[in-house]
N, C-alpha and C. Protein backbone atom coordinates (compact mmCIF):
# COMPACT_ATOMS: atom_id res chain seq x y z
N LEU A 1 15.39 16.76 -0.69
CA LEU A 1 16.37 16.76 0.53
C LEU A 1 16.61 18.06 0.83
N VAL A 2 16.59 19.14 0.06
CA VAL A 2 17.00 20.30 0.49
C VAL A 2 15.87 21.29 0.49
N GLY A 3 14.72 20.80 0.27
CA GLY A 3 13.41 21.57 0.19
C GLY A 3 12.99 22.37 -0.98
N ASN A 4 13.68 21.98 -2.05
CA ASN A 4 13.29 22.58 -3.47
C ASN A 4 12.06 22.09 -4.01
N PRO A 5 11.44 22.86 -4.93
CA PRO A 5 10.30 22.27 -5.61
C PRO A 5 10.92 21.16 -6.74
N ALA A 6 9.90 20.38 -7.22
CA ALA A 6 10.27 19.19 -7.94
C ALA A 6 10.89 19.67 -9.30
N ASP A 7 10.57 20.76 -9.83
CA ASP A 7 11.32 21.25 -11.05
C ASP A 7 12.48 22.07 -10.91
N ALA A 8 13.12 22.17 -9.76
CA ALA A 8 14.38 22.85 -9.46
C ALA A 8 15.46 22.18 -10.11
N ALA A 9 16.39 22.98 -10.72
CA ALA A 9 17.60 22.45 -11.45
C ALA A 9 18.63 21.90 -10.42
N VAL A 10 19.36 20.78 -10.70
CA VAL A 10 20.52 20.28 -9.97
C VAL A 10 21.66 20.20 -10.82
N LEU A 11 22.76 19.95 -10.24
CA LEU A 11 23.95 19.78 -11.18
C LEU A 11 24.28 18.35 -11.35
N GLU A 12 24.33 17.87 -12.47
CA GLU A 12 24.50 16.49 -12.79
C GLU A 12 26.16 16.28 -13.00
N LEU A 13 26.70 15.40 -12.25
CA LEU A 13 28.15 15.26 -12.29
C LEU A 13 28.51 13.80 -12.94
N THR A 14 29.42 13.79 -14.11
CA THR A 14 29.69 12.71 -14.64
C THR A 14 31.18 12.34 -14.45
N LEU A 15 31.56 11.05 -13.97
CA LEU A 15 32.83 10.58 -13.66
C LEU A 15 33.59 11.50 -12.52
N ARG A 16 33.39 12.74 -12.43
CA ARG A 16 34.14 13.62 -11.55
C ARG A 16 33.28 14.86 -11.25
N GLY A 17 33.55 15.36 -10.07
CA GLY A 17 32.77 16.67 -9.82
C GLY A 17 33.68 17.84 -9.74
N PRO A 18 33.13 19.07 -9.67
CA PRO A 18 33.83 20.30 -9.64
C PRO A 18 34.23 20.77 -8.32
N VAL A 19 34.93 21.83 -8.14
CA VAL A 19 35.26 22.45 -6.91
C VAL A 19 34.45 23.68 -6.91
N LEU A 20 33.53 23.93 -5.93
CA LEU A 20 32.54 25.05 -6.04
C LEU A 20 32.73 25.75 -4.52
N GLU A 21 32.68 27.21 -4.71
CA GLU A 21 32.95 28.09 -3.61
C GLU A 21 31.59 28.72 -3.28
N PHE A 22 31.18 28.45 -2.00
CA PHE A 22 29.99 29.05 -1.59
C PHE A 22 30.36 30.29 -0.77
N PRO A 23 29.93 31.50 -1.02
CA PRO A 23 30.30 32.67 -0.30
C PRO A 23 29.39 32.87 1.09
N GLN A 24 28.29 32.15 1.04
CA GLN A 24 27.40 32.12 2.27
C GLN A 24 26.89 30.76 2.61
N PRO A 25 26.37 30.54 3.75
CA PRO A 25 25.97 29.18 4.17
C PRO A 25 24.83 28.71 3.23
N THR A 26 24.84 27.47 3.08
CA THR A 26 23.82 26.86 2.06
C THR A 26 23.45 25.50 2.63
N ARG A 27 22.52 24.88 1.88
CA ARG A 27 22.21 23.43 2.29
C ARG A 27 22.21 22.63 0.88
N ILE A 28 23.12 21.46 0.92
CA ILE A 28 23.13 20.86 -0.27
C ILE A 28 22.62 19.33 0.03
N ALA A 29 22.68 18.41 -1.16
CA ALA A 29 22.40 17.04 -0.92
C ALA A 29 22.99 16.39 -2.16
N LEU A 30 23.89 15.35 -1.87
CA LEU A 30 24.35 14.71 -3.05
C LEU A 30 23.71 13.38 -3.12
N CYS A 31 23.42 12.90 -4.29
CA CYS A 31 22.67 11.67 -4.65
C CYS A 31 23.34 10.99 -5.80
N GLY A 32 23.01 9.63 -5.79
CA GLY A 32 23.50 8.85 -6.83
C GLY A 32 24.66 8.05 -6.50
N ALA A 33 25.62 7.88 -7.51
CA ALA A 33 26.87 7.12 -7.11
C ALA A 33 27.63 7.74 -5.87
N ARG A 34 28.29 6.83 -5.29
CA ARG A 34 29.37 7.32 -4.26
C ARG A 34 30.32 8.31 -4.93
N ILE A 35 30.52 9.54 -4.20
CA ILE A 35 31.48 10.50 -4.63
C ILE A 35 32.44 10.83 -3.55
N ASP A 36 33.61 11.05 -3.97
CA ASP A 36 34.56 11.50 -3.02
C ASP A 36 34.19 13.15 -2.86
N ALA A 37 33.90 13.47 -1.54
CA ALA A 37 33.33 14.81 -1.23
C ALA A 37 33.85 15.31 0.10
N HIS A 38 34.39 16.50 0.11
CA HIS A 38 34.74 17.21 1.33
C HIS A 38 34.55 18.56 1.24
N PHE A 39 34.41 19.25 2.41
CA PHE A 39 34.30 20.70 2.50
C PHE A 39 35.25 21.35 3.26
N GLU A 40 35.68 22.41 2.98
CA GLU A 40 36.81 23.18 3.73
C GLU A 40 36.07 24.53 4.03
N ASP A 41 36.05 24.74 5.24
CA ASP A 41 35.40 26.01 5.70
C ASP A 41 36.29 27.23 5.73
N VAL A 42 36.00 28.25 6.12
CA VAL A 42 36.83 29.62 6.03
C VAL A 42 38.02 29.55 6.92
N HIS A 43 38.02 28.54 7.93
CA HIS A 43 39.14 28.47 8.73
C HIS A 43 40.10 27.29 8.47
N ALA A 44 39.92 26.69 7.18
CA ALA A 44 40.66 25.75 6.41
C ALA A 44 40.67 24.36 7.18
N ARG A 45 39.43 24.19 7.74
CA ARG A 45 39.21 22.92 8.35
C ARG A 45 38.35 22.04 7.35
N ARG A 46 38.91 20.84 7.25
CA ARG A 46 38.34 19.86 6.24
C ARG A 46 37.34 18.91 6.89
N HIS A 47 36.05 18.76 6.18
CA HIS A 47 35.01 17.95 6.64
C HIS A 47 34.67 17.14 5.60
N PRO A 48 34.45 15.76 5.87
CA PRO A 48 33.69 14.82 4.93
C PRO A 48 32.31 15.23 4.70
N VAL A 49 31.77 14.98 3.49
CA VAL A 49 30.47 15.42 3.17
C VAL A 49 29.70 14.04 2.73
N PRO A 50 28.72 13.75 3.55
CA PRO A 50 27.92 12.37 3.31
C PRO A 50 27.03 12.51 2.13
N VAL A 51 26.79 11.45 1.47
CA VAL A 51 25.90 11.11 0.31
C VAL A 51 24.39 10.94 0.82
N GLY A 52 23.25 11.26 0.10
CA GLY A 52 21.98 10.74 0.38
C GLY A 52 21.37 11.58 1.47
N ARG A 53 21.84 12.66 2.01
CA ARG A 53 21.06 13.26 3.11
C ARG A 53 21.39 14.98 2.92
N PRO A 54 20.59 15.65 3.37
CA PRO A 54 20.84 17.15 3.38
C PRO A 54 22.09 17.38 4.22
N VAL A 55 22.84 18.50 3.69
CA VAL A 55 23.99 18.91 4.68
C VAL A 55 24.08 20.29 4.68
N THR A 56 24.06 20.91 5.85
CA THR A 56 24.14 22.40 5.89
C THR A 56 25.44 22.85 6.08
N LEU A 57 25.98 23.69 5.06
CA LEU A 57 27.25 24.19 4.99
C LEU A 57 27.50 25.53 5.37
N PRO A 58 28.50 25.97 6.06
CA PRO A 58 28.82 27.44 6.20
C PRO A 58 29.60 27.98 4.85
N ALA A 59 29.97 29.15 4.91
CA ALA A 59 30.72 29.60 3.79
C ALA A 59 32.07 28.80 3.59
N GLY A 60 32.47 28.56 2.36
CA GLY A 60 33.70 27.75 2.10
C GLY A 60 33.67 27.03 0.77
N VAL A 61 34.63 26.04 0.70
CA VAL A 61 34.65 25.48 -0.71
C VAL A 61 34.33 23.95 -0.56
N LEU A 62 33.52 23.44 -1.48
CA LEU A 62 33.12 22.11 -1.53
C LEU A 62 33.92 21.52 -2.68
N THR A 63 34.63 20.33 -2.48
CA THR A 63 35.40 19.62 -3.48
C THR A 63 34.61 18.30 -3.73
N LEU A 64 34.25 18.24 -5.03
CA LEU A 64 33.70 16.87 -5.33
C LEU A 64 34.57 16.22 -6.32
N GLY A 65 35.10 15.08 -5.74
CA GLY A 65 36.20 14.30 -6.66
C GLY A 65 35.64 13.30 -7.50
N ALA A 66 36.42 12.21 -7.45
CA ALA A 66 36.02 11.11 -8.29
C ALA A 66 34.78 10.41 -7.91
N ILE A 67 33.91 10.02 -8.95
CA ILE A 67 32.67 9.25 -8.60
C ILE A 67 32.98 7.70 -8.65
N ARG A 68 32.54 7.04 -7.60
CA ARG A 68 32.83 5.59 -7.40
C ARG A 68 31.62 4.79 -7.58
N ASN A 69 31.65 3.53 -7.94
CA ASN A 69 30.69 2.53 -8.02
C ASN A 69 29.39 3.08 -8.91
N GLY A 70 29.85 3.74 -10.03
CA GLY A 70 28.78 4.26 -10.92
C GLY A 70 29.33 5.33 -11.71
N LEU A 71 28.60 6.02 -12.51
CA LEU A 71 28.83 7.04 -13.37
C LEU A 71 28.51 8.34 -13.06
N ARG A 72 27.44 8.57 -12.46
CA ARG A 72 26.79 9.87 -12.16
C ARG A 72 26.49 10.17 -10.84
N ALA A 73 26.42 11.36 -10.35
CA ALA A 73 25.94 11.73 -9.09
C ALA A 73 25.23 13.14 -9.38
N TRP A 74 24.45 13.60 -8.50
CA TRP A 74 23.72 14.73 -8.60
C TRP A 74 23.86 15.63 -7.32
N LEU A 75 23.95 17.01 -7.49
CA LEU A 75 24.10 17.99 -6.40
C LEU A 75 22.97 18.89 -6.41
N ALA A 76 22.23 18.73 -5.36
CA ALA A 76 21.03 19.70 -5.28
C ALA A 76 21.44 20.83 -4.20
N VAL A 77 21.20 22.06 -4.51
CA VAL A 77 21.56 23.06 -3.59
C VAL A 77 20.14 23.79 -3.21
N ALA A 78 20.01 24.34 -2.05
CA ALA A 78 18.79 24.97 -1.60
C ALA A 78 18.62 26.06 -2.46
N GLY A 79 17.40 26.25 -3.18
CA GLY A 79 17.16 27.25 -4.09
C GLY A 79 17.25 26.82 -5.41
N GLY A 80 18.03 25.74 -5.70
CA GLY A 80 18.11 25.42 -7.07
C GLY A 80 19.08 26.08 -7.90
N ILE A 81 19.47 25.51 -8.98
CA ILE A 81 20.29 26.27 -9.89
C ILE A 81 19.25 27.11 -10.73
N ASP A 82 19.44 28.31 -10.61
CA ASP A 82 18.51 29.21 -11.23
C ASP A 82 18.89 29.45 -12.71
N VAL A 83 18.35 28.49 -13.50
CA VAL A 83 18.71 28.71 -15.06
C VAL A 83 17.21 28.59 -15.78
N PRO A 84 17.07 29.24 -16.87
CA PRO A 84 15.71 29.19 -17.47
C PRO A 84 15.25 27.79 -17.89
N CYS A 85 13.91 27.72 -17.86
CA CYS A 85 13.21 26.55 -18.27
C CYS A 85 13.07 26.58 -19.98
N VAL A 86 13.78 25.64 -20.68
CA VAL A 86 13.69 25.59 -22.07
C VAL A 86 12.98 24.30 -22.41
N LEU A 87 11.86 24.38 -23.33
CA LEU A 87 11.29 23.09 -23.70
C LEU A 87 10.80 22.27 -22.50
N GLY A 88 10.61 22.84 -21.40
CA GLY A 88 10.04 22.26 -20.37
C GLY A 88 11.07 21.52 -19.44
N SER A 89 12.37 22.04 -19.52
CA SER A 89 13.44 21.30 -18.84
C SER A 89 14.32 22.38 -18.52
N ARG A 90 15.09 22.22 -17.30
CA ARG A 90 16.29 23.14 -16.95
C ARG A 90 17.53 22.58 -17.29
N SER A 91 17.55 21.47 -18.06
CA SER A 91 18.90 20.81 -18.38
C SER A 91 19.67 21.44 -19.50
N THR A 92 20.93 21.05 -19.72
CA THR A 92 21.58 21.70 -20.82
C THR A 92 21.74 20.66 -21.87
N ASP A 93 21.50 21.07 -23.16
CA ASP A 93 21.63 20.23 -24.41
C ASP A 93 22.82 20.66 -25.07
N LEU A 94 23.92 20.00 -24.85
CA LEU A 94 25.29 20.38 -25.39
C LEU A 94 25.32 20.31 -26.87
N ARG A 95 24.60 19.36 -27.55
CA ARG A 95 24.63 19.18 -28.97
C ARG A 95 23.80 20.15 -29.67
N GLY A 96 22.60 20.67 -28.88
CA GLY A 96 21.65 21.58 -29.42
C GLY A 96 22.29 22.96 -28.98
N GLY A 97 23.04 23.07 -28.00
CA GLY A 97 23.56 24.43 -27.54
C GLY A 97 22.59 25.27 -26.85
N PHE A 98 21.67 24.75 -26.17
CA PHE A 98 20.55 25.43 -25.51
C PHE A 98 20.49 24.86 -24.05
N GLY A 99 19.72 25.73 -23.22
CA GLY A 99 19.49 25.33 -21.82
C GLY A 99 20.74 25.53 -21.01
N GLY A 100 20.60 25.40 -19.66
CA GLY A 100 21.48 25.57 -18.65
C GLY A 100 22.23 27.05 -18.76
N ILE A 101 23.50 27.11 -18.74
CA ILE A 101 24.16 28.34 -18.68
C ILE A 101 24.68 28.44 -20.31
N ASP A 102 24.04 29.25 -21.07
CA ASP A 102 24.45 29.54 -22.43
C ASP A 102 24.54 28.27 -23.21
N GLY A 103 23.93 27.19 -22.93
CA GLY A 103 23.93 25.90 -23.71
C GLY A 103 25.20 25.17 -23.71
N ARG A 104 26.04 25.44 -22.81
CA ARG A 104 27.37 24.80 -22.88
C ARG A 104 27.81 24.18 -21.51
N ALA A 105 28.78 23.26 -21.67
CA ALA A 105 29.33 22.88 -20.44
C ALA A 105 29.98 23.93 -19.48
N LEU A 106 29.90 23.68 -18.02
CA LEU A 106 30.43 24.59 -17.13
C LEU A 106 31.98 24.63 -17.34
N HIS A 107 32.45 25.92 -17.06
CA HIS A 107 33.98 26.15 -17.12
C HIS A 107 34.40 26.75 -15.66
N GLU A 108 35.67 26.60 -15.39
CA GLU A 108 36.34 27.11 -14.30
C GLU A 108 35.96 28.76 -14.35
N GLY A 109 35.50 29.13 -13.15
CA GLY A 109 35.26 30.53 -12.98
C GLY A 109 33.82 30.94 -13.22
N ASP A 110 32.88 30.06 -13.75
CA ASP A 110 31.48 30.25 -14.07
C ASP A 110 30.82 30.46 -12.53
N LEU A 111 29.87 31.42 -12.74
CA LEU A 111 28.91 31.73 -11.52
C LEU A 111 27.71 31.04 -11.59
N LEU A 112 27.39 30.17 -10.76
CA LEU A 112 26.07 29.46 -10.74
C LEU A 112 25.01 30.33 -10.16
N PRO A 113 24.07 30.89 -10.72
CA PRO A 113 23.03 31.46 -9.97
C PRO A 113 22.09 30.42 -9.17
N ILE A 114 21.94 30.92 -7.93
CA ILE A 114 20.96 30.03 -7.09
C ILE A 114 19.73 30.68 -6.77
N GLY A 115 18.74 30.05 -6.94
CA GLY A 115 17.41 30.42 -6.67
C GLY A 115 17.00 30.87 -5.23
N ALA A 116 15.98 31.64 -5.09
CA ALA A 116 15.61 32.05 -3.71
C ALA A 116 15.26 31.00 -2.92
N HIS A 117 15.82 31.07 -1.59
CA HIS A 117 15.31 30.16 -0.58
C HIS A 117 15.55 30.97 0.98
N PRO A 118 15.02 30.22 1.93
CA PRO A 118 15.07 30.87 3.19
C PRO A 118 16.62 30.99 3.62
N ALA A 119 16.79 32.02 4.46
CA ALA A 119 18.15 32.20 4.96
C ALA A 119 18.66 31.00 5.75
N ILE A 120 19.94 30.61 5.60
CA ILE A 120 20.51 29.47 6.23
C ILE A 120 21.62 29.90 7.12
N GLU A 121 21.75 29.33 8.38
CA GLU A 121 22.82 29.84 9.23
C GLU A 121 23.49 28.55 9.67
N ALA A 122 24.92 28.59 9.46
CA ALA A 122 25.62 27.39 9.91
C ALA A 122 27.09 27.93 10.21
N GLY A 123 27.66 27.40 11.34
CA GLY A 123 28.95 27.75 11.79
C GLY A 123 29.90 26.63 11.47
N THR A 124 29.37 25.34 11.28
CA THR A 124 30.02 24.17 11.07
C THR A 124 29.17 23.35 10.10
N PRO A 125 29.63 22.47 9.14
CA PRO A 125 28.94 21.59 8.49
C PRO A 125 28.13 20.68 9.35
N LEU A 126 26.75 20.41 9.16
CA LEU A 126 25.78 19.72 9.77
C LEU A 126 25.08 18.92 8.97
N ALA A 127 25.06 17.62 9.29
CA ALA A 127 24.35 16.61 8.46
C ALA A 127 23.45 15.71 9.62
N PRO A 128 22.24 15.48 9.32
CA PRO A 128 21.48 14.67 10.37
C PRO A 128 22.09 13.27 10.36
N GLU A 129 22.15 12.60 11.42
CA GLU A 129 22.56 11.20 11.47
C GLU A 129 21.30 10.39 10.84
N THR A 130 21.80 9.36 10.22
CA THR A 130 20.83 8.35 9.77
C THR A 130 20.74 7.18 10.51
N THR A 131 19.73 6.45 10.48
CA THR A 131 19.51 5.27 11.22
C THR A 131 18.87 4.27 10.24
N ALA A 132 19.37 3.14 10.30
CA ALA A 132 18.77 1.95 9.48
C ALA A 132 18.26 0.98 10.44
N THR A 133 17.11 0.52 10.01
CA THR A 133 16.29 -0.48 10.68
C THR A 133 16.45 -1.74 9.88
N MET A 134 17.12 -2.66 10.51
CA MET A 134 17.28 -4.10 9.79
C MET A 134 16.05 -4.87 9.94
N THR A 135 15.37 -5.34 8.94
CA THR A 135 14.23 -6.30 9.14
C THR A 135 14.57 -7.64 8.70
N ARG A 136 14.09 -8.55 9.46
CA ARG A 136 14.22 -10.11 9.03
C ARG A 136 13.65 -10.47 7.65
N PRO A 137 14.26 -10.89 6.79
CA PRO A 137 13.49 -11.41 5.58
C PRO A 137 12.64 -12.52 5.78
N ALA A 138 11.71 -12.55 5.02
CA ALA A 138 10.65 -13.55 5.02
C ALA A 138 10.87 -14.58 3.87
N PRO A 139 11.02 -15.89 4.36
CA PRO A 139 11.28 -16.93 3.22
C PRO A 139 10.31 -16.88 2.18
N ALA A 140 10.58 -17.17 0.96
CA ALA A 140 9.66 -17.31 -0.05
C ALA A 140 9.11 -18.80 0.08
N PRO A 141 7.90 -18.94 -0.59
CA PRO A 141 7.35 -20.37 -0.55
C PRO A 141 8.11 -21.28 -1.28
N PRO A 142 8.23 -22.50 -1.04
CA PRO A 142 9.04 -23.49 -1.84
C PRO A 142 8.64 -23.53 -3.20
N ALA A 143 9.67 -23.75 -4.07
CA ALA A 143 9.54 -23.67 -5.45
C ALA A 143 8.70 -24.89 -5.95
N THR A 144 8.70 -26.04 -5.07
CA THR A 144 8.07 -27.21 -5.75
C THR A 144 6.46 -26.84 -5.56
N LYS A 145 5.99 -26.11 -4.82
CA LYS A 145 4.76 -25.76 -4.49
C LYS A 145 3.98 -25.14 -5.80
N PHE A 146 4.79 -24.40 -6.42
CA PHE A 146 4.29 -23.80 -7.71
C PHE A 146 4.79 -24.48 -8.94
N ALA A 147 5.46 -25.37 -8.87
CA ALA A 147 6.04 -26.16 -10.18
C ALA A 147 5.02 -26.49 -11.11
N ALA A 148 4.02 -27.23 -10.64
CA ALA A 148 3.02 -27.47 -11.66
C ALA A 148 2.45 -26.47 -12.45
N ALA A 149 1.89 -25.41 -11.54
CA ALA A 149 1.38 -24.22 -12.12
C ALA A 149 2.25 -23.75 -13.19
N ARG A 150 3.54 -23.40 -12.87
CA ARG A 150 4.49 -22.87 -13.78
C ARG A 150 4.61 -23.71 -15.03
N ARG A 151 4.75 -24.99 -14.95
CA ARG A 151 4.72 -25.93 -16.24
C ARG A 151 3.51 -25.70 -17.03
N SER A 152 2.27 -25.76 -16.52
CA SER A 152 1.02 -25.52 -17.29
C SER A 152 1.03 -24.15 -17.85
N GLN A 153 1.57 -23.10 -17.22
CA GLN A 153 1.48 -21.76 -17.79
C GLN A 153 2.42 -21.73 -19.04
N TRP A 154 3.47 -22.42 -19.32
CA TRP A 154 4.28 -22.34 -20.39
C TRP A 154 3.86 -23.31 -21.52
N ARG A 155 2.96 -24.09 -21.24
CA ARG A 155 2.61 -25.31 -22.13
C ARG A 155 1.59 -24.63 -23.19
N CYS A 156 1.73 -24.84 -24.34
CA CYS A 156 0.74 -24.19 -25.45
C CYS A 156 0.63 -25.32 -26.54
N THR A 157 -0.58 -25.21 -26.93
CA THR A 157 -0.81 -26.04 -28.19
C THR A 157 -1.23 -25.21 -29.42
N GLN A 158 -0.18 -24.66 -29.91
CA GLN A 158 -0.32 -23.83 -31.22
C GLN A 158 0.37 -24.63 -32.31
N GLY A 159 -0.04 -24.62 -33.54
CA GLY A 159 0.57 -25.16 -34.63
C GLY A 159 0.68 -24.07 -35.83
N VAL A 160 1.73 -24.34 -36.56
CA VAL A 160 2.11 -23.66 -37.78
C VAL A 160 1.62 -24.37 -39.00
N GLY A 161 0.88 -23.70 -39.80
CA GLY A 161 0.23 -24.51 -41.05
C GLY A 161 0.81 -23.84 -42.15
N PRO A 162 0.51 -24.53 -43.28
CA PRO A 162 0.92 -23.81 -44.80
C PRO A 162 0.16 -22.56 -45.08
């Protein structure tokens, strides 16, 4: 959604998200469970952030709150989170203490390195409109049509002997 390679790292959010400051314009995408998300630009204007599509943001603060209707959400940032690949993955193993940023959970004040990406310009948050096309569902064939075939499929003649 943000133009990253398939192996680019994202930020996995569990139950609640962080507050992130972006010093320059960027492009993000939130996916997964619904999450309370809003962005405050440098003029202190607050904007809702949609889920499931790319959003171009100017410099400012992204607040990711409670996760609803699920447990996890993911935040992709243009360029990806620039952490080393360990054992073929960019994820963090907290028990093993490796991967991610020093093999630990993120803390307030951490700086997340962002990988290289094309320059992004944005004066206000911008998300493309989505359009949904409703299609008419097709009815399934009547169950009675296949009832005999189903019964014969489950019939077996096996025995258990001494």
